[in-house]
Amino acid sequence: MLLIHCPYCEEDRSELEFRWAGEAHIARPENIAAISDEEFAEFFFLRNNEKGLTYERWRHIHGCGRFFNAARDTVSDRFLMTYKAGLPKQPIPVASKAAAIAEEKTVETWEATEGDAR
Amino acid sequence: MRKYSVFAIAREAMRAHKGWEAQWTSPEPRSSYDVIIVGAGGHGLGAAYYLAKEHGITNVAVIEKGWLGGGNTGRNTTIIRSNYLYEESMDIYEHSLKLWEGLSQELNYNVMYSPRGVMMLSHNIHDQQSFKRHINANRLYGIDNEWLTPEQAKAFVPVLDISKTARYAINGAALQRRGGTARHDAVAWGYARAAADRGVHIIQNCEVTGIRRGPGGEVQGVETSKGFIGANKVGVSAAGHSSVVMEMAGVRVPLHSNPLQALVSEPLKPIFPCVVMSNTVHAYISQSDKGELVIGAGTDQYNSYSQTGGLQIITHTLDAICELFPIFRRVKMMRQWGGITDNTPDRSPIQGVTPVPGLFVNCGWGTGGFKATPGSANLFAHLIAKGEPHKLASGLNLDRFRTGRLIDEAAAAAVAH
């Protein structure tokens, strides 16, 4: 289960309190009746589905109820940062990027954890 | 390829089983092929087999990043059924079910297809109305599906709790008797053996890193970890990684990749005669021939390629299993794993041509691709060979997201899949 930092409550809370709400930073067309079918399909259906860094929205539905944005690595599921809705796409701080890379190199095996402990 | 038979077993028994040959070879890739298929799961291997068998195209390579059948083919809960609501879905899943029925004979490989029945539990009036609508639609289309009372359901699955006071009381069930299970690995292996026998190259541990396109935009081949391999036709059948592979050719597909988990119990004596699924409380369960209870959980809510999922998803499913089948409460779970499913907005698959000439796609099977393996492979081979979809798969095109002609099984299906 993910542990998610809500930027409004300023707390790490369990994933059970949140709903994933799709890719972030998608602007609804100003005049949706005027766009072509291709543009509508692009806006409505096509998503990046990145392997790696992704920007996405979450909603703290069983908490403050607010939407916010998050940057997450879809391979490790690690959150790199969360930030308030309405802010532009945030660059990833170098420290959390380095931490994510370090984490990826950590291979947890039974021998490395349970085995040593015994 | 030497045929498997009772005589072969007898012959090998006489000589300490030293004469069995490798089921498929692992050749070095040629510099080019007529067709390249990306992804050696059941769908990809099957497509290669049908290309060779039905369309006479044997200069084919199936390129696989990992090992054969190691993705979702080896990770699913092996449920087979065709009781979908819409004609586009019924066409392809029923085509598939008919191929399942003769697949072991056709491949000379025991895929252990077992039409033991798939039962879907109805818990409320909405379920009942929805299932009866499915049953009527299916029967009008010539697909078997029938309504059972709780008592009839109990007679079919004696361990089911149908008491009125049960936490998840049931008010009936839909049963497709021809539905069932098959052995997932055997499907991949059977297709691989039969395809390799017809000259198809299966290239494992070879990751596709790019799709090369010519001046006119047409496909020229794929860049791989073993170098460039040319082909004028490339079929992408990469399940959870379809977005990643299609992006290499600059094609965006409407997919979300989500983890889906499954788990198995310790082996038990035969106790569970069919497949039972409940959409409302989310539980899928069957018993493998080895005796393990095979349980399917739900998908996680977020996009991920991690092949793991949250523990709360599994416990939610086990809660439901323990309520529906109280006798399983003390059964120990032995293994748990995750796969990456590729889900479309309308929860129906995508199979068709793409804006890139020579590039074909077969993806979006989401959480229900195993049952479609033979049918999907068969029709994907037709698509690649002819350059246009077979009429049974024509509704599954990528263009439907532009035209709006969706196949909305998401709202109408008896289960998420």
XYZ file of C-alpha atoms in Angstrom:
535
model
C 0.000 0.000 0.000
C 1.300 3.427 -0.862
C 1.984 6.139 1.694
C 0.977 9.449 0.170
C 1.822 12.944 1.336
C -1.169 15.255 1.031
C 0.151 18.762 0.355
C -2.929 20.319 1.946
C -3.063 18.243 5.135
C 0.751 18.159 5.154
C 0.717 14.590 6.376
C 1.691 11.161 5.067
C -1.493 9.118 4.925
C -2.312 5.619 3.673
C -3.453 5.026 0.115
C -6.871 3.956 1.421
C -7.720 7.636 1.948
C -6.946 8.564 -1.659
C -8.316 8.108 -5.139
C -6.077 8.183 -8.164
C -7.425 10.739 -10.617
C -5.475 10.299 -13.820
C -2.762 12.170 -15.620
C -2.033 15.691 -14.402
C -1.688 18.918 -16.340
C -4.242 18.141 -19.036
C -6.019 21.327 -19.983
C -9.589 21.044 -21.158
C -9.967 22.763 -24.554
C -11.440 26.249 -24.242
C -14.147 25.637 -26.811
C -14.719 21.905 -26.820
C -17.474 22.079 -29.437
C -15.064 23.540 -31.967
C -12.328 20.909 -31.850
C -12.041 18.042 -34.314
C -12.746 14.400 -33.501
C -8.991 13.704 -33.476
C -8.373 16.488 -30.997
C -11.219 15.281 -28.823
C -9.911 11.700 -28.820
C -6.502 13.052 -27.869
C -7.895 15.133 -25.029
C -10.361 12.580 -23.766
C -8.717 9.181 -24.239
C -5.011 9.387 -24.954
C -2.731 9.341 -21.936
C 1.009 9.049 -21.602
C 1.043 5.912 -19.452
C 4.759 6.469 -18.837
C 7.112 3.799 -17.644
C 9.186 5.864 -15.231
C 8.453 9.403 -14.147
C 4.790 10.309 -14.348
C 2.789 13.351 -13.269
C -0.635 12.455 -11.987
C -3.523 13.743 -9.927
C -4.728 12.270 -6.666
C -7.688 13.190 -4.537
C -7.626 12.972 -0.752
C -11.201 11.751 -0.853
C -11.410 10.401 2.694
C -9.445 13.326 4.112
C -9.589 16.922 3.041
C -11.317 15.958 -0.198
C -9.004 18.046 -2.349
C -7.260 17.229 -5.606
C -3.496 17.625 -5.809
C -0.680 16.635 -8.143
C 2.077 14.111 -7.667
C 5.247 13.035 -9.424
C 5.791 9.305 -9.108
C 8.041 6.653 -10.598
C 5.783 3.977 -12.096
C 8.506 1.316 -11.924
C 9.247 1.591 -8.194
C 5.896 3.264 -7.313
C 7.928 5.739 -5.265
C 6.470 9.235 -4.890
C 9.077 11.844 -5.811
C 6.938 14.769 -4.677
C 3.382 15.992 -4.284
C 2.247 19.583 -4.817
C -0.920 21.611 -4.759
C -3.368 21.700 -7.656
C -2.993 24.691 -9.911
C 0.784 24.831 -9.650
C 2.679 24.239 -12.906
C 4.517 20.960 -13.473
C 7.278 20.918 -10.863
C 10.855 19.931 -11.593
C 12.011 16.941 -9.569
C 14.435 17.909 -6.769
C 17.848 16.351 -7.310
C 17.866 14.801 -3.839
C 14.697 12.795 -4.340
C 15.838 11.745 -7.804
C 19.092 10.453 -6.315
C 17.184 8.728 -3.539
C 14.952 7.054 -6.108
C 17.946 5.811 -8.074
C 19.589 4.542 -4.892
C 16.391 2.749 -3.976
C 16.183 1.072 -7.357
C 19.628 -0.391 -6.838
C 18.612 -1.872 -3.495
C 17.584 -5.415 -4.201
C 15.807 -6.853 -1.226
C 16.267 -10.579 -1.062
C 15.358 -12.962 1.675
C 19.043 -13.543 2.325
C 19.671 -9.815 2.693
C 16.899 -9.226 5.176
C 15.402 -12.178 7.000
C 18.433 -14.375 6.476
C 20.914 -11.982 8.047
C 18.604 -11.264 10.904
C 18.725 -14.886 11.854
C 8.988 -32.247 -34.576
C 8.231 -35.637 -33.153
C 4.612 -36.093 -32.268
C 3.591 -36.621 -28.647
C 1.511 -39.765 -28.211
C 1.034 -42.736 -25.987
C 3.484 -44.605 -28.219
C 6.082 -41.881 -27.754
C 5.747 -42.208 -23.990
C 6.079 -45.977 -24.227
C 9.121 -45.676 -26.494
C 10.825 -43.185 -24.199
C 9.984 -45.232 -21.139
C 12.040 -48.037 -22.686
C 15.124 -45.828 -23.007
C 15.084 -43.798 -19.811
C 13.445 -40.798 -21.476
C 16.634 -39.803 -23.268
C 15.027 -39.271 -26.653
C 12.800 -36.280 -25.968
C 13.801 -33.371 -28.159
C 13.729 -29.675 -27.266
C 10.257 -28.253 -27.819
C 11.570 -25.189 -29.627
C 14.949 -23.843 -30.619
C 16.574 -20.546 -29.630
C 18.147 -19.349 -32.893
C 20.209 -16.219 -33.430
C 18.098 -13.632 -35.245
C 18.378 -13.266 -39.024
C 19.006 -9.808 -40.449
C 15.393 -9.574 -41.574
C 12.050 -11.351 -41.526
C 8.744 -10.991 -43.336
C 6.970 -10.378 -40.047
C 8.188 -9.523 -36.563
C 5.931 -9.948 -33.569
C 6.909 -8.131 -30.405
C 6.043 -10.140 -27.324
C 6.206 -13.929 -26.880
C 3.148 -14.430 -24.737
C 0.240 -16.599 -25.774
C -1.164 -13.950 -28.121
C 2.160 -13.303 -29.887
C 3.233 -16.940 -30.190
C -0.243 -17.923 -31.301
C -0.237 -15.222 -33.970
C 3.098 -16.541 -35.272
C 1.693 -20.060 -35.345
C -1.430 -19.052 -37.272
C 0.636 -16.910 -39.671
C 2.631 -20.007 -40.523
C -0.249 -22.455 -40.525
C -3.106 -20.533 -42.090
C -1.361 -17.876 -44.150
C 1.843 -19.656 -45.232
C 4.101 -16.946 -43.791
C 6.870 -18.812 -42.015
C 9.667 -16.244 -42.131
C 8.513 -14.844 -38.804
C 10.283 -13.852 -35.604
C 8.710 -13.479 -32.194
C 10.884 -11.183 -30.092
C 10.631 -11.307 -26.338
C 12.291 -9.113 -23.740
C 12.192 -11.747 -21.000
C 11.354 -15.381 -21.321
C 8.596 -17.033 -23.275
C 5.223 -16.869 -21.538
C 6.728 -15.062 -18.535
C 4.452 -12.047 -18.625
C 0.719 -12.089 -18.171
C 0.420 -15.506 -19.853
C 2.153 -16.983 -16.813
C 0.462 -14.732 -14.265
C -3.277 -14.913 -14.883
C -5.977 -17.030 -13.271
C -6.719 -18.974 -16.497
C -10.438 -18.303 -16.687
C -12.106 -18.978 -20.026
C -15.596 -17.801 -20.918
C -17.419 -15.999 -23.718
C -20.548 -14.617 -22.034
C -19.965 -10.959 -22.883
C -22.727 -8.528 -23.682
C -21.878 -6.889 -26.993
C -21.683 -8.588 -30.352
C -18.141 -7.377 -31.000
C -17.041 -9.013 -27.742
C -19.127 -12.161 -28.161
C -17.707 -12.606 -31.676
C -14.101 -12.686 -30.601
C -14.478 -14.485 -27.271
C -16.730 -17.155 -28.762
C -14.322 -17.600 -31.679
C -11.675 -18.099 -29.044
C -13.745 -20.531 -26.985
C -14.354 -22.672 -30.071
C -10.624 -22.778 -30.743
C -9.962 -23.736 -27.101
C -12.190 -26.758 -27.558
C -9.904 -28.279 -30.172
C -6.600 -26.696 -29.192
C -4.919 -29.652 -27.511
C -5.531 -31.825 -30.570
C -4.508 -29.121 -32.985
C -1.230 -28.351 -31.247
C -0.558 -31.957 -30.206
C 0.006 -30.442 -26.792
C -2.185 -30.894 -23.754
C -3.336 -27.392 -22.832
C -5.640 -28.960 -20.223
C -8.681 -27.005 -21.349
C -11.333 -27.965 -18.845
C -14.910 -26.816 -19.545
C -15.914 -27.087 -15.909
C -18.291 -24.122 -15.962
C -17.950 -20.493 -14.985
C -20.475 -19.272 -12.447
C -21.065 -15.614 -11.719
C -22.765 -14.838 -8.439
C -25.577 -12.351 -8.242
C -25.925 -10.526 -4.924
C -28.586 -7.926 -5.555
C -31.359 -6.963 -7.916
C -29.026 -4.989 -10.145
C -26.759 -8.014 -10.602
C -29.778 -10.156 -11.349
C -31.109 -7.821 -14.022
C -27.669 -7.366 -15.546
C -26.933 -11.105 -15.641
C -30.303 -11.955 -17.119
C -29.709 -9.359 -19.796
C -26.370 -11.005 -20.530
C -27.951 -14.453 -20.570
C -30.622 -13.349 -23.017
C -28.120 -11.563 -25.251
C -25.836 -14.593 -25.222
C -28.578 -17.111 -25.983
C -29.920 -15.022 -28.835
C -26.402 -15.039 -30.234
C -26.011 -18.800 -29.853
C -23.783 -18.751 -26.771
C -24.698 -20.902 -23.786
C -25.449 -19.154 -20.516
C -28.141 -19.951 -18.000
C -29.736 -18.624 -14.827
C -29.524 -20.637 -11.606
C -31.458 -20.205 -8.396
C -29.362 -20.119 -5.206
C -30.293 -23.762 -4.559
C -29.196 -24.785 -8.056
C -25.967 -22.851 -7.569
C -25.396 -24.669 -4.288
C -26.011 -28.006 -5.992
C -23.313 -27.098 -8.529
C -20.837 -25.766 -5.924
C -21.593 -27.468 -2.606
C -19.176 -25.328 -0.579
C -21.022 -22.118 -1.460
C -22.814 -20.383 1.420
C -26.308 -19.450 0.220
C -27.888 -18.773 3.600
C -30.064 -15.686 3.804
C -28.022 -14.366 6.705
C -24.675 -14.616 4.916
C -22.749 -11.371 4.747
C -22.764 -11.553 0.943
C -26.030 -13.396 0.396
C -26.732 -14.451 -3.178
C -30.019 -14.330 -5.043
C -28.950 -16.425 -8.016
C -26.131 -17.003 -10.443
C -25.331 -17.126 -14.140
C -23.581 -20.237 -15.384
C -21.733 -20.766 -18.644
C -21.086 -24.492 -18.714
C -18.620 -24.362 -21.607
C -16.467 -21.878 -19.733
C -13.651 -23.152 -17.595
C -9.901 -23.104 -17.265
C -6.774 -24.199 -19.106
C -3.117 -24.600 -18.219
C -1.547 -21.202 -18.894
C 2.067 -22.296 -19.458
C 1.022 -25.105 -21.751
C -0.721 -22.634 -24.041
C 2.464 -20.619 -24.534
C 4.605 -23.733 -24.811
C 2.206 -25.493 -27.166
C 2.057 -22.527 -29.530
C 5.824 -22.026 -29.302
C 6.505 -25.662 -30.177
C 4.034 -25.716 -33.051
C 5.257 -22.363 -34.402
C 8.940 -23.291 -34.133
C 8.140 -26.518 -35.973
C 6.880 -24.442 -38.889
C 10.054 -22.357 -39.003
C 9.168 -19.444 -36.757
C 12.099 -17.993 -34.817
C 11.460 -17.385 -31.139
C 14.050 -14.930 -29.860
C 14.047 -14.609 -26.096
C 16.020 -12.226 -23.866
C 16.001 -9.681 -26.666
C 14.471 -6.333 -25.864
C 12.969 -4.151 -28.567
C 14.392 -0.675 -28.008
C 13.095 1.138 -31.074
C 10.972 0.841 -34.195
C 12.742 2.066 -37.330
C 10.651 3.866 -39.922
C 11.449 4.759 -43.517
C 11.108 8.071 -45.342
C 7.438 7.438 -46.033
C 6.794 6.663 -42.382
C 6.492 2.932 -43.046
C 7.965 0.339 -40.718
C 11.410 -0.984 -41.677
C 12.170 -3.101 -38.654
C 13.004 -2.991 -34.974
C 16.083 -1.990 -33.011
C 16.797 -4.573 -30.361
C 19.389 -5.398 -27.738
C 20.756 -7.855 -30.340
C 20.959 -5.218 -33.085
C 18.660 -4.110 -35.886
C 16.247 -6.666 -37.327
C 14.408 -5.731 -40.504
C 10.758 -6.424 -41.344
C 8.096 -4.652 -43.346
C 5.403 -5.808 -40.983
C 5.608 -5.532 -37.214
C 2.873 -6.717 -34.886
C 2.951 -5.427 -31.330
C 1.458 -7.777 -28.772
C 3.200 -6.522 -25.660
C 0.370 -6.476 -23.079
C 1.209 -4.103 -20.218
C 4.116 -2.608 -22.145
C 2.141 -1.897 -25.331
C 2.177 1.853 -24.666
C 5.948 1.783 -24.316
C 6.496 -0.142 -27.555
C 3.947 1.844 -29.557
C 5.517 5.080 -28.351
C 8.710 3.961 -30.135
C 6.820 4.333 -33.403
C 5.243 7.601 -32.291
C 1.793 6.073 -31.867
C -0.167 6.863 -28.733
C -2.675 4.263 -27.608
C -5.403 4.862 -25.037
C -4.087 2.525 -22.367
C -3.512 2.536 -18.656
C -1.123 -0.056 -17.251
C -2.261 -1.281 -13.845
C -1.033 -4.058 -11.565
C -3.380 -7.009 -11.140
C -2.684 -9.604 -8.490
C -3.427 -13.264 -8.009
C -2.608 -15.844 -5.395
C -2.766 -19.573 -4.823
C -3.333 -21.666 -1.731
C -1.709 -24.824 -0.515
C -2.880 -27.852 -2.551
C -6.145 -29.430 -1.381
C -8.060 -32.534 -2.351
C -10.621 -31.836 -5.105
C -13.315 -29.687 -3.528
C -14.150 -26.960 -5.991
C -15.744 -28.124 -9.247
C -15.901 -24.964 -11.348
C -14.900 -21.328 -11.540
C -16.864 -18.932 -9.352
C -16.651 -15.207 -9.746
C -18.405 -12.428 -7.973
C -18.138 -8.957 -9.371
C -19.993 -7.233 -6.605
C -17.720 -8.350 -3.797
C -14.801 -8.995 -6.099
C -13.685 -12.580 -5.906
C -12.568 -15.087 -8.490
C -11.774 -18.611 -7.473
C -11.148 -21.984 -9.034
C -9.114 -25.051 -8.156
C -6.192 -26.083 -10.307
C -5.606 -29.693 -11.246
C -2.723 -29.640 -8.772
C -5.247 -28.827 -6.054
C -4.362 -25.220 -5.333
C -7.150 -22.708 -5.018
C -6.407 -20.068 -7.654
C -7.705 -16.675 -6.592
C -7.794 -13.486 -8.619
C -7.766 -10.109 -6.904
C -8.486 -6.680 -8.311
C -6.368 -4.066 -10.016
C -4.655 -1.250 -8.208
C -6.074 2.180 -8.951
C -2.891 3.816 -10.248
C -0.674 3.326 -13.308
C 2.291 1.141 -12.559
C 4.808 -1.181 -14.179
C 5.983 -2.619 -10.871
C 4.369 -6.094 -11.179
C 3.384 -5.792 -7.535
C 0.260 -4.409 -5.982
C -1.105 -3.311 -2.647
C -1.821 -5.836 0.072
C -5.193 -4.252 0.763
C -6.360 -5.418 -2.671
C -5.657 -9.041 -1.801
C -7.164 -8.889 1.666
C -10.316 -7.384 0.197
C -10.642 -10.375 -2.132
C -9.887 -12.880 0.608
C -12.513 -11.257 2.839
C -15.070 -12.032 0.167
C -13.805 -15.575 -0.446
C -14.008 -16.378 3.275
C -17.584 -15.114 3.446
C -18.770 -16.926 0.323
C -16.961 -20.171 1.152
C -16.605 -20.386 4.934
C -14.870 -23.761 4.616
C -11.813 -22.015 3.110
C -11.212 -19.780 6.106
C -8.332 -21.836 7.432
C -6.680 -22.516 4.095
C -3.160 -21.124 3.852
C -2.147 -18.988 0.904
C 1.190 -20.021 -0.545
C 2.149 -17.599 -3.304
C 1.096 -14.187 -4.500
C 2.204 -12.226 -7.554
C 1.258 -9.379 -9.851
C 1.126 -8.709 -13.567
C 0.725 -5.513 -15.553
C -2.570 -5.265 -17.394
C -3.224 -2.814 -20.218
C -6.684 -1.317 -19.823
C -8.558 0.714 -22.414
C -11.168 3.367 -21.583
C -14.024 1.091 -22.718
C -12.420 -2.086 -21.289
C -12.497 -3.741 -24.693
C -9.349 -4.748 -26.554
C -7.697 -2.966 -29.444
C -6.677 -5.005 -32.453
C -6.086 -3.354 -35.775
C -4.031 -1.248 -38.100
C -2.272 1.874 -36.862
C -1.474 5.223 -38.531
C 1.999 3.777 -39.264
C 2.022 1.591 -42.416
C 3.151 -1.942 -41.594
C 2.610 -1.572 -37.869
C -0.188 -3.601 -36.305
C -1.335 -3.615 -32.721
C -2.983 -6.144 -30.451
C -3.376 -4.739 -26.955
C -5.824 -3.535 -24.360
C -6.887 -7.011 -23.273
C -6.760 -5.685 -19.760
C -7.607 -8.157 -17.071
C -9.197 -10.718 -19.397
C -6.730 -11.579 -22.142
C -6.012 -15.218 -21.355
C -9.413 -16.503 -22.427
C -8.982 -14.737 -25.750
C -5.551 -16.205 -26.523
C -6.413 -18.529 -29.432
C -9.049 -16.276 -30.960
C -7.025 -13.113 -30.647
C -3.919 -14.808 -32.033
C -5.880 -16.279 -34.914
C -7.425 -12.951 -35.902
C -4.194 -11.006 -35.308
C -2.448 -13.336 -37.761
C -5.205 -12.618 -40.273
C -4.763 -8.888 -39.725
C -1.005 -9.030 -40.279
C -1.213 -11.338 -43.293
C -4.000 -9.481 -45.110
C -3.325 -5.971 -43.857
C -6.933 -5.571 -42.795
C -8.942 -6.975 -39.913
C -11.010 -10.149 -40.038
C -14.702 -9.347 -39.819
C -14.908 -10.846 -36.319
C -12.350 -8.310 -35.072
C -13.269 -5.312 -37.195
C -14.987 -3.528 -34.314
C -11.878 -3.630 -32.154
C -10.028 -1.019 -34.188
C -7.996 1.821 -32.746
C -10.126 4.313 -34.649
C -13.150 3.741 -32.430
C -11.858 6.276 -29.929
C -12.101 8.915 -32.650
C -15.418 7.815 -34.102
C -16.968 7.191 -30.699
C -18.116 3.681 -31.578
C -16.938 2.234 -28.268
C -17.604 -1.287 -27.023
C -18.611 -0.340 -23.549
C -18.099 -3.564 -21.644
C -16.853 -1.473 -18.718
C -20.378 -0.551 -17.740
C -22.141 -3.594 -19.048
C -19.897 -6.567 -18.376
C -20.773 -8.975 -15.637
C -17.348 -8.310 -14.144
C -14.517 -5.898 -14.663
C -13.373 -8.732 -16.907
